[in-house]
Amino acid sequence: MKRLAVVILAAGKGTRMQSDLPKVMHEIAGKPMLRHVIDTCARLAPDHVVVVTGPEMPAVEAAAAPHALAYQLEQRGTGHAVGCARPAFGDQGFDEVLVVYGDTPLITSQTLGRMVEERRLSNAAVVVLGMRVAPPNAYGRLVPDAAGNLDAIVEATEASPEILQVDLCNSGVMVIDGGVLFDLVDRIKDDNSKGEFYLTDIVGLARGDGRLARIVEAPARELIGVNSRVDLAAAEAILQERLRAAAMAGGTTLVDPASVFLAADTVLGRDVVIQPNVVFGAGVTVGDRVQIKSFSYIEGASIGAGAIVGPFARLRPGSVLAEDVHVGNFVELKNVQLGRGAKANHLTYLGDATVGAGSNIGAGTITVNYDGFGKYRTEIGERAFIGSNSSLVAPIKIGDGAMTAAGSVVTSDVAADAIAIARARQVDKPGRAAEFRNAQRAKLKK
Ligand code: UD1
Ligand code: MG
């Protein structure tokens, strides 16, 4: 069995993001860029993963868990950053070491797999991932030899006018022979225009040792490096296109794909229909045949098969809808379980509650779950009928088959099959409306 290690460079602060958050912690599709890279690498089942982080980046450390951490205290170049990973290797040996950047979140496991495969087949010291970019601007250029092998990587800042014409660029991703990696890295010098240790110099060093270097190409769209908020938005757009395509391939109808925003972890069943303008935050699972109508915002929710949600529904974390539940317009749910076939169709807030199967929650119902200090639970049984405009003051239990009268403020438990009426009794004054109108008109005539 060949052993594979991964080194993820994530020490950069990302000055151009203008942010207090380390660059790699900015999210696309609801997940930090670093986690995208970690999760993609995980598909190769590596034996060891090292995340190289900077000093005082606790968020990066947390996102890297449970993988090994290495620290680069001063940013002295990509070669130096890889050298800093060495202590995190201990005395373990690896056949291949894959180096990726934490700010290049769209790379696919297929591409990484092709690179590892190429390294094994060719026994090259280094396999570099190239991309065609026009204009190639600041990227390092991949200079091939006559046989099509990689001769050298030349940084744009060091390149002659002829080399600047080369449009095959270094994405930064490399797979390196684990037997020689740190020997090569130790020999990198900083005698260049930036005074940095360039990882790219290992190609020339390996060639000097009589070893081979190879190029694998991938589309530039997959290799976008995020340095600014504009890049972040571009990466988000590409990822959304991928997620939408995958959703449709899996049997979900997106009536207007461009207006549906998915999270990286959104799970959609078969024959789901999503109308235009729906947003998914992290942690949503949608069962088969669910309909989600326009302008709904859904996060941290599980929606059972056959349910209908929206339009204008807001499902917050902890919303669990069983099969065939209906949640309609201007309904907000939070930390609530709705049993099979339960309905809350209009203008309702249900929080910290359970609603039994087949219960109907009338328009304007509110679970009064918060008193400014604590949160309290509302438990509604099966087949209950909550009248319109009921306030259920928690903690409270409404039994199976119970009813609350419209407009009630319910403050104590309601037994099964009982009806609770908690509102002022109606008083009728015959003729008083007409008397009132006449009096007002008489005043106007004066
Ligand atoms: C690097 C490559 C260049 C390639 C480009 C692709 C080198 C010398 N150059 O250039 O050939 O075309 O990426 O985007 O490798 N990092 C650290 N510590 C450091 C320096 C960098 O962790 O000391 C991390 C950065 O956070 C970033 C990545 O390594 O994620 C690349 O660094 P960056 O400074 O952007 O390299 P480039 O100059 O763009
Ligand atoms: Mg860069």
mmCIF file of N, CA, C and O in Angstrom, residues 240-302:
data_model
loop_
_atom_site.group_PDB
_atom_site.id
_atom_site.type_symbol
_atom_site.label_atom_id
_atom_site.label_comp_id
_atom_site.label_asym_id
_atom_site.label_seq_id
_atom_site.Cartn_x
_atom_site.Cartn_y
_atom_site.Cartn_z
ATOM 1 N N GLN A 240 -21.821 27.352 -6.808
ATOM 2 C CA GLN A 240 -23.288 27.260 -6.889
ATOM 3 C C GLN A 240 -23.710 26.559 -8.181
ATOM 4 O O GLN A 240 -24.619 25.727 -8.174
ATOM 5 N N GLU A 241 -23.034 26.887 -9.285
ATOM 6 C CA GLU A 241 -23.370 26.204 -10.547
ATOM 7 C C GLU A 241 -23.182 24.703 -10.421
ATOM 8 O O GLU A 241 -24.010 23.913 -10.868
ATOM 9 N N ARG A 242 -22.082 24.312 -9.784
ATOM 10 C CA ARG A 242 -21.814 22.875 -9.601
ATOM 11 C C ARG A 242 -22.884 22.216 -8.732
ATOM 12 O O ARG A 242 -23.355 21.122 -9.029
ATOM 13 N N LEU A 243 -23.222 22.892 -7.634
ATOM 14 C CA LEU A 243 -24.191 22.309 -6.692
ATOM 15 C C LEU A 243 -25.565 22.185 -7.342
ATOM 16 O O LEU A 243 -26.277 21.199 -7.142
ATOM 17 N N ARG A 244 -25.940 23.201 -8.144
ATOM 18 C CA ARG A 244 -27.240 23.156 -8.819
ATOM 19 C C ARG A 244 -27.257 22.025 -9.832
ATOM 20 O O ARG A 244 -28.258 21.287 -9.941
ATOM 21 N N ALA A 245 -26.176 21.878 -10.574
ATOM 22 C CA ALA A 245 -26.114 20.807 -11.577
ATOM 23 C C ALA A 245 -26.219 19.445 -10.892
ATOM 24 O O ALA A 245 -26.930 18.549 -11.370
ATOM 25 N N ALA A 246 -25.536 19.298 -9.755
ATOM 26 C CA ALA A 246 -25.580 18.022 -9.032
ATOM 27 C C ALA A 246 -26.991 17.769 -8.498
ATOM 28 O O ALA A 246 -27.484 16.628 -8.530
ATOM 29 N N ALA A 247 -27.659 18.821 -8.019
ATOM 30 C CA ALA A 247 -29.027 18.667 -7.499
ATOM 31 C C ALA A 247 -29.948 18.182 -8.603
ATOM 32 O O ALA A 247 -30.746 17.254 -8.413
ATOM 33 N N MET A 248 -29.842 18.788 -9.781
ATOM 34 C CA MET A 248 -30.724 18.403 -10.890
ATOM 35 C C MET A 248 -30.387 16.998 -11.380
ATOM 36 O O MET A 248 -31.289 16.201 -11.669
ATOM 37 N N ALA A 249 -29.096 16.667 -11.410
ATOM 38 C CA ALA A 249 -28.696 15.310 -11.823
ATOM 39 C C ALA A 249 -29.260 14.276 -10.859
ATOM 40 O O ALA A 249 -29.533 13.138 -11.245
ATOM 41 N N GLY A 250 -29.456 14.671 -9.600
ATOM 42 C CA GLY A 250 -29.973 13.748 -8.590
ATOM 43 C C GLY A 250 -31.486 13.675 -8.544
ATOM 44 O O GLY A 250 -32.046 12.990 -7.686
ATOM 45 N N GLY A 251 -32.178 14.399 -9.434
ATOM 46 C CA GLY A 251 -33.626 14.270 -9.505
ATOM 47 C C GLY A 251 -34.405 15.391 -8.850
ATOM 48 O O GLY A 251 -35.585 15.226 -8.523
ATOM 49 N N THR A 252 -33.781 16.543 -8.649
ATOM 50 C CA THR A 252 -34.493 17.704 -8.114
ATOM 51 C C THR A 252 -34.767 18.685 -9.255
ATOM 52 O O THR A 252 -33.871 18.965 -10.048
ATOM 53 N N THR A 253 -35.989 19.200 -9.321
ATOM 54 C CA THR A 253 -36.299 20.255 -10.292
ATOM 55 C C THR A 253 -35.987 21.605 -9.674
ATOM 56 O O THR A 253 -36.481 21.918 -8.588
ATOM 57 N N LEU A 254 -35.169 22.386 -10.362
ATOM 58 C CA LEU A 254 -34.947 23.782 -9.970
ATOM 59 C C LEU A 254 -35.595 24.608 -11.077
ATOM 60 O O LEU A 254 -35.095 24.642 -12.201
ATOM 61 N N VAL A 255 -36.703 25.237 -10.769
ATOM 62 C CA VAL A 255 -37.449 25.947 -11.802
ATOM 63 C C VAL A 255 -36.583 27.060 -12.400
ATOM 64 O O VAL A 255 -36.550 27.249 -13.607
ATOM 65 N N ASP A 256 -35.866 27.765 -11.537
ATOM 66 C CA ASP A 256 -34.929 28.799 -11.994
ATOM 67 C C ASP A 256 -33.618 28.594 -11.234
ATOM 68 O O ASP A 256 -33.411 29.187 -10.179
ATOM 69 N N PRO A 257 -32.744 27.738 -11.770
ATOM 70 C CA PRO A 257 -31.549 27.334 -11.004
ATOM 71 C C PRO A 257 -30.740 28.516 -10.484
ATOM 72 O O PRO A 257 -30.255 28.488 -9.350
ATOM 73 N N ALA A 258 -30.621 29.570 -11.278
ATOM 74 C CA ALA A 258 -29.738 30.674 -10.896
ATOM 75 C C ALA A 258 -30.213 31.405 -9.643
ATOM 76 O O ALA A 258 -29.446 32.116 -9.010
ATOM 77 N N SER A 259 -31.493 31.228 -9.275
ATOM 78 C CA SER A 259 -31.996 31.958 -8.111
ATOM 79 C C SER A 259 -32.095 31.078 -6.863
ATOM 80 O O SER A 259 -32.618 31.511 -5.842
ATOM 81 N N VAL A 260 -31.594 29.859 -6.949
ATOM 82 C CA VAL A 260 -31.601 28.968 -5.780
ATOM 83 C C VAL A 260 -30.175 28.855 -5.257
ATOM 84 O O VAL A 260 -29.258 28.542 -6.017
ATOM 85 N N PHE A 261 -29.981 29.147 -3.995
ATOM 86 C CA PHE A 261 -28.644 29.080 -3.392
ATOM 87 C C PHE A 261 -28.576 27.884 -2.460
ATOM 88 O O PHE A 261 -29.344 27.771 -1.521
ATOM 89 N N LEU A 262 -27.648 26.995 -2.766
ATOM 90 C CA LEU A 262 -27.502 25.758 -2.013
ATOM 91 C C LEU A 262 -26.288 25.843 -1.103
ATOM 92 O O LEU A 262 -25.358 26.615 -1.362
ATOM 93 N N ALA A 263 -26.271 25.033 -0.045
ATOM 94 C CA ALA A 263 -25.067 24.917 0.784
ATOM 95 C C ALA A 263 -24.316 23.664 0.338
ATOM 96 O O ALA A 263 -24.902 22.765 -0.269
ATOM 97 N N ALA A 264 -23.035 23.640 0.664
ATOM 98 C CA ALA A 264 -22.199 22.512 0.236
ATOM 99 C C ALA A 264 -22.764 21.188 0.745
ATOM 100 O O ALA A 264 -22.585 20.157 0.109
ATOM 101 N N ASP A 265 -23.456 21.220 1.895
ATOM 102 C CA ASP A 265 -23.932 19.967 2.492
ATOM 103 C C ASP A 265 -25.437 19.751 2.314
ATOM 104 O O ASP A 265 -26.020 18.879 2.966
ATOM 105 N N THR A 266 -26.090 20.519 1.442
ATOM 106 C CA THR A 266 -27.527 20.337 1.235
ATOM 107 C C THR A 266 -27.790 18.955 0.620
ATOM 108 O O THR A 266 -27.155 18.591 -0.366
ATOM 109 N N VAL A 267 -28.732 18.210 1.219
ATOM 110 C CA VAL A 267 -29.077 16.883 0.694
ATOM 111 C C VAL A 267 -30.505 16.941 0.172
ATOM 112 O O VAL A 267 -31.423 17.305 0.914
ATOM 113 N N LEU A 268 -30.692 16.626 -1.107
ATOM 114 C CA LEU A 268 -32.014 16.718 -1.733
ATOM 115 C C LEU A 268 -32.441 15.356 -2.260
ATOM 116 O O LEU A 268 -31.644 14.646 -2.869
ATOM 117 N N GLY A 269 -33.710 15.018 -2.041
ATOM 118 C CA GLY A 269 -34.225 13.726 -2.490
ATOM 119 C C GLY A 269 -34.626 13.750 -3.966
ATOM 120 O O GLY A 269 -34.294 14.677 -4.704
ATOM 121 N N ARG A 270 -35.357 12.711 -4.377
ATOM 122 C CA ARG A 270 -35.840 12.614 -5.762
ATOM 123 C C ARG A 270 -37.182 13.307 -5.890
ATOM 124 O O ARG A 270 -37.986 13.304 -4.956
ATOM 125 N N ASP A 271 -37.406 13.863 -7.079
ATOM 126 C CA ASP A 271 -38.679 14.520 -7.372
ATOM 127 C C ASP A 271 -39.007 15.656 -6.406
ATOM 128 O O ASP A 271 -40.172 15.937 -6.113
ATOM 129 N N VAL A 272 -37.977 16.270 -5.902
ATOM 130 C CA VAL A 272 -38.143 17.514 -5.138
ATOM 131 C C VAL A 272 -38.334 18.634 -6.159
ATOM 132 O O VAL A 272 -37.722 18.610 -7.231
ATOM 133 N N VAL A 273 -39.234 19.585 -5.863
ATOM 134 C CA VAL A 273 -39.384 20.748 -6.744
ATOM 135 C C VAL A 273 -39.072 21.998 -5.927
ATOM 136 O O VAL A 273 -39.672 22.220 -4.867
ATOM 137 N N ILE A 274 -38.135 22.779 -6.413
ATOM 138 C CA ILE A 274 -37.770 24.022 -5.720
ATOM 139 C C ILE A 274 -38.080 25.189 -6.642
ATOM 140 O O ILE A 274 -37.527 25.304 -7.735
ATOM 141 N N GLN A 275 -38.993 26.030 -6.195
ATOM 142 C CA GLN A 275 -39.377 27.202 -6.982
ATOM 143 C C GLN A 275 -38.279 28.272 -6.919
ATOM 144 O O GLN A 275 -37.346 28.156 -6.130
ATOM 145 N N PRO A 276 -38.387 29.320 -7.712
ATOM 146 C CA PRO A 276 -37.350 30.364 -7.720
ATOM 147 C C PRO A 276 -37.172 31.043 -6.363
ATOM 148 O O PRO A 276 -38.103 31.099 -5.552
ATOM 149 N N ASN A 277 -35.962 31.553 -6.151
ATOM 150 C CA ASN A 277 -35.645 32.367 -4.972
ATOM 151 C C ASN A 277 -35.803 31.629 -3.648
ATOM 152 O O ASN A 277 -36.594 32.008 -2.786
ATOM 153 N N VAL A 278 -35.059 30.568 -3.522
ATOM 154 C CA VAL A 278 -35.000 29.823 -2.262
ATOM 155 C C VAL A 278 -33.538 29.765 -1.838
ATOM 156 O O VAL A 278 -32.659 29.570 -2.667
ATOM 157 N N VAL A 279 -33.296 29.964 -0.524
ATOM 158 C CA VAL A 279 -31.929 29.958 -0.009
ATOM 159 C C VAL A 279 -31.781 28.853 1.043
ATOM 160 O O VAL A 279 -32.595 28.757 1.961
ATOM 161 N N PHE A 280 -30.749 28.038 0.871
ATOM 162 C CA PHE A 280 -30.434 26.997 1.849
ATOM 163 C C PHE A 280 -29.177 27.389 2.615
ATOM 164 O O PHE A 280 -28.127 27.618 2.012
ATOM 165 N N GLY A 281 -29.264 27.437 3.943
ATOM 166 C CA GLY A 281 -28.065 27.536 4.761
ATOM 167 C C GLY A 281 -27.532 26.135 5.014
ATOM 168 O O GLY A 281 -28.001 25.150 4.419
ATOM 169 N N ALA A 282 -26.560 26.036 5.930
ATOM 170 C CA ALA A 282 -25.922 24.743 6.197
ATOM 171 C C ALA A 282 -26.891 23.779 6.881
ATOM 172 O O ALA A 282 -27.815 24.192 7.577
ATOM 173 N N GLY A 283 -26.665 22.489 6.657
ATOM 174 C CA GLY A 283 -27.323 21.453 7.454
ATOM 175 C C GLY A 283 -28.764 21.171 7.096
ATOM 176 O O GLY A 283 -29.586 20.971 7.986
ATOM 177 N N VAL A 284 -29.091 21.138 5.813
ATOM 178 C CA VAL A 284 -30.480 20.874 5.421
ATOM 179 C C VAL A 284 -30.579 19.542 4.666
ATOM 180 O O VAL A 284 -29.793 19.264 3.767
ATOM 181 N N THR A 285 -31.570 18.736 5.057
ATOM 182 C CA THR A 285 -31.873 17.488 4.365
ATOM 183 C C THR A 285 -33.319 17.542 3.908
ATOM 184 O O THR A 285 -34.208 17.856 4.703
ATOM 185 N N VAL A 286 -33.548 17.251 2.633
ATOM 186 C CA VAL A 286 -34.890 17.335 2.051
ATOM 187 C C VAL A 286 -35.265 15.961 1.498
ATOM 188 O O VAL A 286 -34.546 15.394 0.679
ATOM 189 N N GLY A 287 -36.395 15.438 1.934
ATOM 190 C CA GLY A 287 -36.837 14.112 1.496
ATOM 191 C C GLY A 287 -37.446 14.130 0.097
ATOM 192 O O GLY A 287 -37.579 15.185 -0.536
ATOM 193 N N ASP A 288 -37.837 12.954 -0.384
ATOM 194 C CA ASP A 288 -38.410 12.818 -1.721
ATOM 195 C C ASP A 288 -39.747 13.564 -1.829
ATOM 196 O O ASP A 288 -40.496 13.672 -0.868
ATOM 197 N N ARG A 289 -40.031 14.053 -3.042
ATOM 198 C CA ARG A 289 -41.322 14.657 -3.406
ATOM 199 C C ARG A 289 -41.665 15.919 -2.595
ATOM 200 O O ARG A 289 -42.823 16.328 -2.540
ATOM 201 N N VAL A 290 -40.704 16.512 -1.952
ATOM 202 C CA VAL A 290 -40.966 17.757 -1.208
ATOM 203 C C VAL A 290 -41.096 18.907 -2.202
ATOM 204 O O VAL A 290 -40.404 18.953 -3.217
ATOM 205 N N GLN A 291 -42.026 19.833 -1.911
ATOM 206 C CA GLN A 291 -42.111 21.064 -2.695
ATOM 207 C C GLN A 291 -41.684 22.233 -1.822
ATOM 208 O O GLN A 291 -42.229 22.415 -0.730
ATOM 209 N N ILE A 292 -40.746 23.007 -2.335
ATOM 210 C CA ILE A 292 -40.333 24.208 -1.603
ATOM 211 C C ILE A 292 -40.659 25.409 -2.476
ATOM 212 O O ILE A 292 -40.138 25.556 -3.583
ATOM 213 N N LYS A 293 -41.551 26.235 -1.980
ATOM 214 C CA LYS A 293 -42.054 27.349 -2.779
ATOM 215 C C LYS A 293 -41.214 28.607 -2.543
ATOM 216 O O LYS A 293 -40.466 28.695 -1.582
ATOM 217 N N SER A 294 -41.409 29.545 -3.440
ATOM 218 C CA SER A 294 -40.523 30.719 -3.531
ATOM 219 C C SER A 294 -40.326 31.473 -2.216
ATOM 220 O O SER A 294 -41.198 31.501 -1.359
ATOM 221 N N PHE A 295 -39.163 32.101 -2.127
ATOM 222 C CA PHE A 295 -38.804 33.022 -1.039
ATOM 223 C C PHE A 295 -38.733 32.337 0.324
ATOM 224 O O PHE A 295 -38.997 32.952 1.343
ATOM 225 N N SER A 296 -38.391 31.081 0.329
ATOM 226 C CA SER A 296 -38.191 30.407 1.613
ATOM 227 C C SER A 296 -36.705 30.413 1.961
ATOM 228 O O SER A 296 -35.854 30.373 1.069
ATOM 229 N N TYR A 297 -36.397 30.488 3.288
ATOM 230 C CA TYR A 297 -35.020 30.504 3.781
ATOM 231 C C TYR A 297 -34.911 29.375 4.796
ATOM 232 O O TYR A 297 -35.605 29.374 5.811
ATOM 233 N N ILE A 298 -34.021 28.420 4.501
ATOM 234 C CA ILE A 298 -34.024 27.162 5.254
ATOM 235 C C ILE A 298 -32.618 26.835 5.727
ATOM 236 O O ILE A 298 -31.684 26.801 4.925
ATOM 237 N N GLU A 299 -32.450 26.630 7.027
ATOM 238 C CA GLU A 299 -31.123 26.225 7.523
ATOM 239 C C GLU A 299 -31.289 25.255 8.688
ATOM 240 O O GLU A 299 -32.234 25.356 9.463
ATOM 241 N N GLY A 300 -30.387 24.309 8.786
ATOM 242 C CA GLY A 300 -30.377 23.368 9.915
ATOM 243 C C GLY A 300 -31.684 22.614 10.066
ATOM 244 O O GLY A 300 -32.143 22.378 11.177
ATOM 245 N N ALA A 301 -32.290 22.224 8.947
ATOM 246 C CA ALA A 301 -33.628 21.621 9.002
ATOM 247 C C ALA A 301 -33.660 20.283 8.279
ATOM 248 O O ALA A 301 -32.910 20.055 7.344
ATOM 249 N N SER A 302 -34.574 19.429 8.727
ATOM 250 C CA SER A 302 -34.794 18.159 8.052
ATOM 251 C C SER A 302 -36.258 18.131 7.628
ATOM 252 O O SER A 302 -37.152 18.329 8.454
#
